[in-house]
Amino acid sequence: MTTLTRRYRFASSHRLHSPKLSEEENCQTYGKCNNPWGHGHDYVLEVTVGGPVHPGTGRVVSPALLDGYVRENVLEAFDHRDMNRDIAAFAERVPTAENIAAVIRQMLERGWSSVFNGAVLHRIRIEETRRNSVELRNE
């Protein structure tokens, strides 16, 4: 299988806070990320697509098609948004990097097969900070 990875950027804010934990547990678990007013990050999203190289185009998928799909299905929803308030998936879910990656994968998978015939969504990687990134692979 050949893979193609594209990188995207978006800015979002969030607060890491679980209603299932006490205030003290939230502070211990999330530290400064539990700030009641939230905080923001400049995220880097990597989307990796895998599949056979098309003999006519020499590509796994069209980068322009992938860019448009990611923009429409993810970036428009996340960029310059408060995840806790603006993204329904985080109404009951803490917007940790792990959960953000999982939600983005779900958003991309919704119409994937009808757009990318034969190519698979192989990997999602979210870089929240230089020290913190999460990767999900469809193995």
Backbone as ProteinMPNN parsed JSONL, in Angstrom:
{"seq_chain_A": "MTTLTRRYRFASSHRLHSPKLSEEENCQTYGKCNNPWGHGHDYVLEVTVGGPVHPGTGRVVSPALLDGYVRENVLEAFDHRDMNRDIAAFAERVPTAENIAAVIRQMLERGWSSVFNGAVLHRIRIEETRRNSVELRNE", "coords_chain_A": {"N_chain_A": [[0.856, -1.181, 0.0], [0.527, 2.212, -0.791], [1.036, 5.382, 0.718], [-0.269, 8.672, 1.264], [0.301, 11.705, 2.823], [-1.175, 14.591, 4.121], [-0.874, 17.863, 5.486], [-2.529, 20.037, 7.751], [-3.685, 23.077, 9.273], [-5.256, 24.46, 12.15], [-6.883, 26.706, 14.402], [-8.079, 26.493, 17.644], [-10.062, 26.679, 20.639], [-10.386, 25.293, 23.952], [-11.587, 23.693, 26.943], [-10.383, 21.509, 29.3], [-12.266, 19.495, 31.066], [-14.099, 17.392, 33.086], [-17.386, 16.42, 33.751], [-17.763, 14.202, 35.24], [-15.883, 14.113, 37.164], [-14.694, 15.477, 40.28], [-14.194, 18.959, 41.215], [-11.633, 19.202, 42.29], [-10.441, 16.8, 41.371], [-10.548, 17.289, 38.615], [-8.798, 19.49, 38.447], [-6.42, 18.256, 39.296], [-6.119, 16.28, 37.336], [-6.126, 17.653, 34.83], [-4.705, 19.997, 35.183], [-3.383, 23.193, 34.337], [-4.845, 23.253, 32.026], [-7.427, 23.034, 32.732], [-8.484, 25.467, 33.134], [-11.092, 27.687, 33.815], [-11.873, 29.548, 31.857], [-10.961, 28.54, 29.556], [-8.564, 27.784, 26.934], [-6.333, 28.168, 24.14], [-5.072, 26.55, 21.133], [-2.797, 26.198, 18.409], [-3.371, 23.966, 16.209], [-1.96, 21.159, 14.482], [-2.949, 19.112, 11.956], [-2.623, 15.969, 10.588], [-3.455, 14.028, 7.857], [-3.535, 10.863, 6.632], [-3.716, 8.964, 3.761], [-4.261, 5.818, 2.306], [-3.584, 3.399, -0.254], [-3.853, 1.857, -3.537], [-1.729, 3.025, -6.197], [-3.053, 4.936, -8.702], [-3.027, 3.963, -12.054], [-3.352, 5.753, -14.189], [-3.207, 8.391, -13.157], [-1.078, 8.359, -11.421], [-1.266, 8.714, -8.727], [-2.359, 8.227, -5.295], [-4.638, 9.455, -4.23], [-6.263, 12.46, -5.306], [-4.589, 15.289, -4.261], [-5.813, 17.827, -4.134], [-8.546, 17.189, -4.058], [-8.623, 15.801, -1.617], [-7.813, 17.878, 0.105], [-9.987, 19.682, -0.141], [-12.041, 18.07, 0.872], [-11.221, 17.631, 3.541], [-11.182, 20.277, 4.431], [-13.903, 21.0, 4.194], [-15.184, 19.079, 5.853], [-13.867, 19.059, 8.32], [-12.039, 21.27, 8.983], [-13.608, 23.618, 8.665], [-15.423, 23.236, 10.705], [-13.839, 23.22, 13.019], [-11.927, 25.342, 13.011], [-11.026, 28.328, 14.581], [-12.87, 28.064, 16.661], [-14.674, 27.37, 19.717], [-14.285, 24.46, 21.142], [-15.716, 23.143, 23.199], [-18.159, 24.461, 23.242], [-18.984, 24.827, 20.574], [-18.821, 22.487, 19.065], [-20.666, 19.732, 18.681], [-19.981, 17.088, 19.339], [-18.413, 17.323, 21.56], [-19.994, 17.99, 23.67], [-20.586, 16.165, 25.629], [-18.179, 15.004, 25.95], [-14.784, 15.106, 26.829], [-12.594, 17.419, 25.38], [-9.894, 16.31, 24.778], [-6.666, 15.757, 23.256], [-6.629, 13.134, 22.355], [-9.382, 12.533, 22.134], [-10.121, 14.511, 20.307], [-8.773, 13.684, 17.999], [-10.142, 11.26, 17.56], [-12.768, 12.175, 17.08], [-12.369, 13.719, 14.776], [-11.588, 11.696, 13.024], [-14.027, 10.271, 12.855], [-15.616, 12.245, 11.652], [-14.39, 12.478, 9.164], [-14.713, 9.895, 8.148], [-17.42, 9.652, 7.56], [-18.501, 10.242, 4.859], [-16.568, 9.115, 3.35], [-16.049, 6.773, 1.658], [-17.631, 7.205, -0.583], [-16.401, 9.3, -1.831], [-13.656, 8.802, -2.044], [-12.841, 6.41, -3.752], [-11.644, 3.256, -3.246], [-9.397, 4.118, -1.82], [-8.137, 4.319, 1.512], [-8.754, 5.729, 4.741], [-6.063, 6.067, 6.467], [-4.515, 7.09, 8.63], [-4.715, 9.425, 11.324], [-3.316, 12.239, 12.692], [-2.82, 14.392, 15.367], [-1.316, 17.282, 16.349], [-0.995, 18.969, 19.171], [0.614, 20.574, 20.769], [4.145, 21.333, 20.676], [5.126, 19.372, 22.257], [3.131, 17.512, 22.578], [1.321, 15.117, 20.953], [-1.057, 13.112, 19.163], [-1.86, 10.029, 17.687], [-3.904, 8.205, 15.51], [-4.429, 5.133, 14.037], [-5.774, 3.298, 11.349], [-5.703, 0.101, 11.225]], "CA_chain_A": [[0.0, 0.0, 0.0], [1.204, 3.506, -0.827], [0.304, 6.37, 1.506], [-0.095, 10.101, 1.041], [-0.038, 12.472, 4.019], [-1.338, 16.036, 3.948], [-0.876, 18.593, 6.761], [-3.456, 21.161, 7.83], [-3.598, 23.819, 10.532], [-6.439, 25.174, 12.604], [-6.794, 27.261, 15.75], [-9.293, 26.249, 18.422], [-9.922, 26.734, 22.092], [-11.118, 24.271, 24.685], [-11.333, 23.519, 28.371], [-10.405, 20.111, 29.695], [-13.054, 19.411, 32.299], [-15.059, 16.29, 33.031], [-18.443, 16.489, 34.765], [-17.708, 12.965, 36.022], [-14.856, 14.283, 38.185], [-14.868, 16.631, 41.165], [-13.347, 20.103, 40.849], [-10.253, 18.86, 42.679], [-9.949, 15.78, 40.436], [-10.321, 17.957, 37.338], [-7.559, 20.275, 38.569], [-5.291, 17.32, 39.356], [-6.018, 15.551, 36.073], [-5.902, 18.499, 33.664], [-3.818, 21.119, 35.511], [-3.742, 24.512, 33.799], [-5.794, 23.068, 30.92], [-8.764, 23.073, 33.324], [-8.822, 26.882, 33.3], [-12.527, 27.883, 33.521], [-12.067, 30.383, 30.673], [-10.428, 27.825, 28.409], [-7.274, 28.175, 26.358], [-6.318, 27.796, 22.736], [-3.903, 25.942, 20.499], [-2.675, 26.146, 16.96], [-3.242, 22.537, 15.96], [-1.541, 20.624, 13.191], [-3.654, 17.873, 11.637], [-2.111, 15.196, 9.453], [-4.376, 13.007, 7.355], [-2.82, 9.942, 5.748], [-4.586, 8.138, 2.929], [-3.522, 4.704, 1.734], [-4.247, 2.641, -1.306], [-3.029, 1.645, -4.73], [-1.458, 4.172, -7.058], [-3.854, 4.854, -9.922], [-2.096, 3.933, -13.187], [-3.514, 6.904, -15.068], [-2.82, 9.655, -12.517], [0.146, 8.204, -10.636], [-1.553, 9.172, -7.363], [-3.281, 7.459, -4.456], [-5.826, 10.317, -4.357], [-5.963, 13.833, -5.7], [-4.388, 16.146, -3.089], [-6.81, 18.897, -4.134], [-9.797, 16.592, -3.603], [-8.459, 15.552, -0.179], [-7.813, 19.18, 0.786], [-11.358, 20.178, -0.098], [-12.818, 17.2, 1.754], [-10.814, 17.928, 4.924], [-11.634, 21.643, 4.729], [-15.357, 21.002, 4.358], [-15.662, 18.186, 6.903], [-13.176, 19.228, 9.601], [-11.481, 22.598, 9.263], [-14.683, 24.594, 8.832], [-16.06, 22.989, 12.0], [-12.911, 23.411, 14.127], [-11.068, 26.528, 12.984], [-11.475, 29.493, 15.345], [-14.068, 27.659, 17.416], [-14.552, 26.851, 21.08], [-14.739, 23.073, 20.978], [-16.713, 22.774, 24.208], [-19.447, 25.092, 22.949], [-19.346, 24.863, 19.161], [-18.754, 21.178, 18.408], [-21.62, 18.885, 19.415], [-19.339, 15.865, 19.839], [-17.755, 17.583, 22.842], [-20.974, 18.365, 24.689], [-20.484, 15.164, 26.692], [-16.866, 14.379, 25.81], [-13.701, 16.047, 27.11], [-11.839, 17.602, 24.139], [-8.474, 16.003, 24.856], [-6.101, 15.477, 21.931], [-7.078, 11.792, 21.982], [-10.777, 12.613, 21.696], [-10.175, 15.331, 19.099], [-8.381, 12.808, 16.884], [-11.226, 10.299, 17.323], [-13.898, 12.902, 16.484], [-11.989, 14.06, 13.407], [-11.675, 10.466, 12.223], [-15.45, 10.022, 12.601], [-16.094, 13.248, 10.699], [-13.852, 12.146, 7.846], [-15.21, 8.59, 7.688], [-18.845, 9.693, 7.198], [-18.764, 10.1, 3.429], [-15.271, 8.796, 2.759], [-16.041, 5.779, 0.577], [-18.271, 7.729, -1.789], [-15.514, 10.299, -2.441], [-12.325, 8.235, -2.289], [-13.046, 5.031, -4.161], [-10.474, 2.398, -3.181], [-8.404, 4.625, -0.871], [-8.59, 4.218, 2.9], [-8.259, 6.689, 5.715], [-5.068, 5.226, 7.144], [-3.979, 7.648, 9.872], [-4.996, 10.789, 11.748], [-2.366, 12.684, 13.718], [-3.082, 15.739, 15.868], [-0.261, 17.873, 17.165], [-1.601, 20.026, 19.964], [1.767, 21.408, 21.1], [5.382, 20.666, 20.242], [5.388, 18.242, 23.149], [1.969, 16.636, 22.717], [0.6, 14.734, 19.734], [-1.797, 11.852, 19.237], [-1.99, 9.407, 16.38], [-4.839, 7.09, 15.355], [-4.215, 4.396, 12.797], [-6.729, 2.251, 10.972], [-4.832, -1.028, 10.84]], "C_chain_A": [[0.899, 1.24, 0.0], [0.375, 4.485, -0.016], [0.675, 7.782, 1.08], [-0.526, 10.803, 2.315], [-0.095, 13.954, 3.673], [-1.434, 16.663, 5.343], [-1.804, 19.801, 6.654], [-3.269, 21.843, 9.185], [-4.959, 24.433, 10.845], [-6.199, 25.644, 14.028], [-8.131, 27.045, 16.437], [-8.995, 26.428, 19.9], [-10.735, 25.607, 22.709], [-10.805, 24.377, 26.168], [-11.407, 22.029, 28.65], [-11.058, 20.024, 31.067], [-14.081, 18.3, 32.133], [-16.11, 16.447, 34.122], [-18.474, 15.239, 35.649], [-16.679, 13.032, 37.149], [-15.197, 15.479, 39.056], [-13.977, 17.768, 40.672], [-11.886, 19.792, 41.152], [-9.653, 17.821, 41.732], [-9.682, 16.377, 39.056], [-9.024, 18.761, 37.367], [-6.34, 19.365, 38.587], [-5.065, 16.637, 38.007], [-5.56, 16.442, 34.927], [-5.02, 19.717, 33.924], [-4.308, 22.429, 34.926], [-4.716, 24.426, 32.624], [-7.244, 23.027, 31.403], [-9.215, 24.506, 33.598], [-10.285, 27.111, 32.921], [-12.809, 28.707, 32.273], [-11.526, 29.723, 29.412], [-9.068, 28.35, 27.985], [-7.253, 27.67, 24.925], [-5.008, 27.191, 22.287], [-3.957, 26.191, 18.999], [-2.359, 24.693, 16.627], [-2.678, 22.265, 14.58], [-2.248, 19.278, 13.042], [-2.962, 17.226, 10.449], [-3.121, 14.115, 9.119], [-3.594, 12.163, 6.355], [-3.822, 9.021, 5.079], [-3.731, 7.033, 2.326], [-4.32, 3.998, 0.661], [-3.315, 2.425, -2.475], [-2.82, 2.951, -5.492], [-2.237, 3.961, -8.359], [-2.913, 4.915, -11.126], [-2.188, 5.151, -14.103], [-3.003, 8.205, -14.471], [-1.486, 9.564, -11.792], [-0.025, 8.632, -9.196], [-2.46, 8.187, -6.639], [-4.642, 8.154, -4.481], [-5.353, 11.678, -4.846], [-5.756, 14.664, -4.437], [-5.422, 17.271, -3.005], [-8.161, 18.389, -3.644], [-9.744, 16.335, -2.1], [-8.503, 16.866, 0.594], [-9.225, 19.739, 0.921], [-12.23, 19.385, 0.865], [-12.501, 17.496, 3.218], [-11.3, 19.326, 5.32], [-13.126, 21.645, 5.056], [-15.822, 20.209, 5.58], [-15.017, 18.382, 8.268], [-12.813, 20.685, 9.866], [-12.556, 23.653, 9.468], [-15.375, 24.439, 10.182], [-15.152, 23.373, 13.177], [-12.221, 24.774, 14.155], [-11.734, 27.736, 13.637], [-12.801, 29.229, 16.055], [-13.689, 27.305, 18.843], [-15.13, 25.445, 21.024], [-15.839, 22.698, 21.959], [-18.097, 23.305, 23.856], [-19.922, 24.883, 21.516], [-19.369, 23.511, 18.45], [-19.557, 20.182, 19.246], [-20.972, 17.639, 20.013], [-18.684, 16.067, 21.2], [-18.716, 18.089, 23.912], [-20.874, 17.433, 25.887], [-19.107, 14.513, 26.744], [-15.784, 15.432, 26.045], [-12.846, 16.189, 25.844], [-10.313, 17.477, 24.32], [-7.963, 15.75, 23.44], [-6.551, 14.102, 21.437], [-8.502, 11.817, 21.444], [-10.934, 13.473, 20.442], [-9.824, 14.482, 17.875], [-9.501, 11.831, 16.542], [-12.425, 10.97, 16.648], [-13.584, 13.27, 15.036], [-12.048, 12.829, 12.512], [-13.129, 10.158, 11.882], [-16.008, 10.986, 11.556], [-15.622, 12.923, 9.279], [-14.43, 10.85, 7.288], [-16.637, 8.648, 7.163], [-19.116, 9.494, 5.717], [-17.554, 9.644, 2.646], [-15.375, 7.907, 1.529], [-16.708, 6.287, -0.705], [-17.391, 8.742, -2.518], [-14.19, 9.685, -2.883], [-12.443, 6.742, -2.564], [-11.735, 4.251, -4.123], [-9.384, 2.863, -2.232], [-8.991, 4.564, 0.536], [-8.003, 5.359, 3.725], [-7.339, 5.904, 6.649], [-4.662, 5.762, 8.513], [-4.458, 9.079, 10.063], [-3.972, 11.109, 12.825], [-2.701, 14.122, 14.066], [-1.891, 16.159, 16.708], [-0.881, 19.079, 17.856], [-0.55, 21.065, 20.372], [3.005, 20.7, 20.562], [5.674, 19.424, 21.056], [4.259, 17.219, 23.192], [1.299, 16.381, 21.372], [-0.024, 13.361, 19.945], [-1.961, 11.326, 17.827], [-2.984, 8.246, 16.461], [-4.586, 6.435, 14.028], [-5.344, 3.402, 12.585], [-5.889, 1.118, 10.425], [-5.673, -2.125, 10.228]], "O_chain_A": [[1.903, 1.294, 0.71], [-0.855, 4.433, -0.05], [1.779, 8.042, 0.602], [-1.606, 10.527, 2.837], [0.802, 14.498, 3.028], [-2.002, 16.073, 6.262], [-1.861, 20.484, 5.632], [-2.752, 21.24, 10.126], [-5.7, 24.858, 9.959], [-5.41, 25.054, 14.766], [-9.184, 27.369, 15.888], [-7.851, 26.342, 20.347], [-11.638, 25.047, 22.088], [-9.873, 25.068, 26.579], [-12.376, 21.366, 28.281], [-10.485, 20.423, 32.081], [-14.835, 18.274, 31.16], [-15.766, 16.591, 35.295], [-19.137, 15.226, 36.687], [-16.605, 12.133, 37.986], [-15.904, 16.389, 38.624], [-13.114, 17.565, 39.817], [-11.005, 20.093, 40.347], [-8.494, 17.94, 41.333], [-8.704, 16.015, 38.4], [-8.242, 18.716, 36.418], [-5.33, 19.674, 37.955], [-3.921, 16.445, 37.595], [-4.705, 16.044, 34.136], [-4.626, 20.402, 32.98], [-5.494, 22.748, 35.002], [-5.343, 25.423, 32.267], [-8.174, 22.99, 30.598], [-10.244, 24.714, 34.24], [-10.686, 26.764, 31.81], [-13.882, 28.578, 31.685], [-11.624, 30.287, 28.322], [-8.506, 29.249, 28.61], [-8.072, 26.832, 24.547], [-3.982, 27.299, 22.958], [-5.025, 26.369, 18.412], [-1.216, 24.251, 16.749], [-2.886, 23.031, 13.639], [-2.146, 18.415, 13.914], [-2.743, 17.87, 9.423], [-3.581, 13.381, 9.994], [-3.063, 12.673, 5.368], [-4.654, 8.39, 5.73], [-2.608, 7.279, 1.885], [-5.551, 3.998, 0.663], [-2.134, 2.765, -2.415], [-3.646, 3.861, -5.428], [-2.092, 2.936, -9.024], [-2.086, 5.823, -11.214], [-1.196, 5.534, -14.724], [-2.432, 9.034, -15.18], [-0.831, 10.583, -11.572], [0.962, 8.888, -8.506], [-3.213, 7.429, -7.25], [-5.669, 7.519, -4.724], [-4.163, 11.989, -4.793], [-6.664, 14.74, -3.609], [-5.858, 17.626, -1.91], [-8.849, 19.083, -2.895], [-10.707, 16.618, -1.387], [-9.164, 16.953, 1.629], [-9.607, 20.217, 1.989], [-13.054, 19.951, 1.584], [-13.409, 17.601, 4.042], [-11.778, 19.52, 6.438], [-13.556, 22.214, 6.059], [-16.755, 20.624, 6.267], [-15.556, 17.922, 9.274], [-13.238, 21.263, 10.866], [-12.43, 24.497, 10.356], [-15.862, 25.422, 10.741], [-15.645, 23.805, 14.219], [-11.96, 25.304, 15.236], [-12.854, 28.112, 13.291], [-13.714, 30.055, 16.048], [-12.538, 26.984, 19.138], [-16.339, 25.272, 20.874], [-16.791, 22.01, 21.591], [-19.101, 22.654, 24.147], [-21.123, 24.774, 21.268], [-19.889, 23.41, 17.339], [-19.177, 19.838, 20.365], [-21.375, 17.186, 21.084], [-18.426, 15.099, 21.915], [-18.277, 18.569, 24.957], [-21.055, 17.859, 27.028], [-18.897, 13.569, 27.505], [-15.87, 16.536, 25.508], [-12.414, 15.18, 25.287], [-9.559, 18.412, 24.051], [-8.759, 15.55, 22.523], [-6.822, 13.921, 20.25], [-8.797, 11.197, 20.422], [-11.79, 13.19, 19.604], [-10.495, 14.554, 16.846], [-9.781, 11.597, 15.367], [-13.028, 10.394, 15.743], [-14.445, 13.145, 14.165], [-12.505, 12.908, 11.372], [-13.435, 9.819, 10.739], [-16.777, 10.589, 10.681], [-16.373, 13.079, 8.316], [-14.617, 10.727, 6.077], [-17.036, 7.776, 6.391], [-19.914, 8.627, 5.363], [-17.513, 9.769, 1.422], [-14.846, 8.248, 0.471], [-16.369, 5.832, -1.798], [-17.612, 9.015, -3.698], [-13.669, 10.004, -3.951], [-12.17, 5.917, -1.692], [-10.814, 4.551, -4.883], [-8.517, 2.068, -1.868], [-10.195, 4.738, 0.725], [-6.919, 5.872, 3.446], [-7.805, 5.165, 7.517], [-4.481, 4.989, 9.454], [-4.59, 9.842, 9.107], [-3.786, 10.334, 13.762], [-2.849, 14.968, 13.184], [-1.509, 15.475, 17.658], [-1.242, 20.068, 17.219], [-0.796, 22.27, 20.324], [2.91, 19.585, 20.049], [6.384, 18.527, 20.602], [4.421, 16.156, 23.791], [0.781, 17.298, 20.735], [0.415, 12.57, 20.78], [-2.176, 12.091, 16.887], [-2.912, 7.414, 17.366], [-4.533, 7.107, 12.999], [-5.807, 2.753, 13.523], [-5.42, 1.174, 9.289], [-5.142, -3.164, 9.836]]}, "name": "protein", "num_of_chains": 1, "seq": "MTTLTRRYRFASSHRLHSPKLSEEENCQTYGKCNNPWGHGHDYVLEVTVGGPVHPGTGRVVSPALLDGYVRENVLEAFDHRDMNRDIAAFAERVPTAENIAAVIRQMLERGWSSVFNGAVLHRIRIEETRRNSVELRNE"}
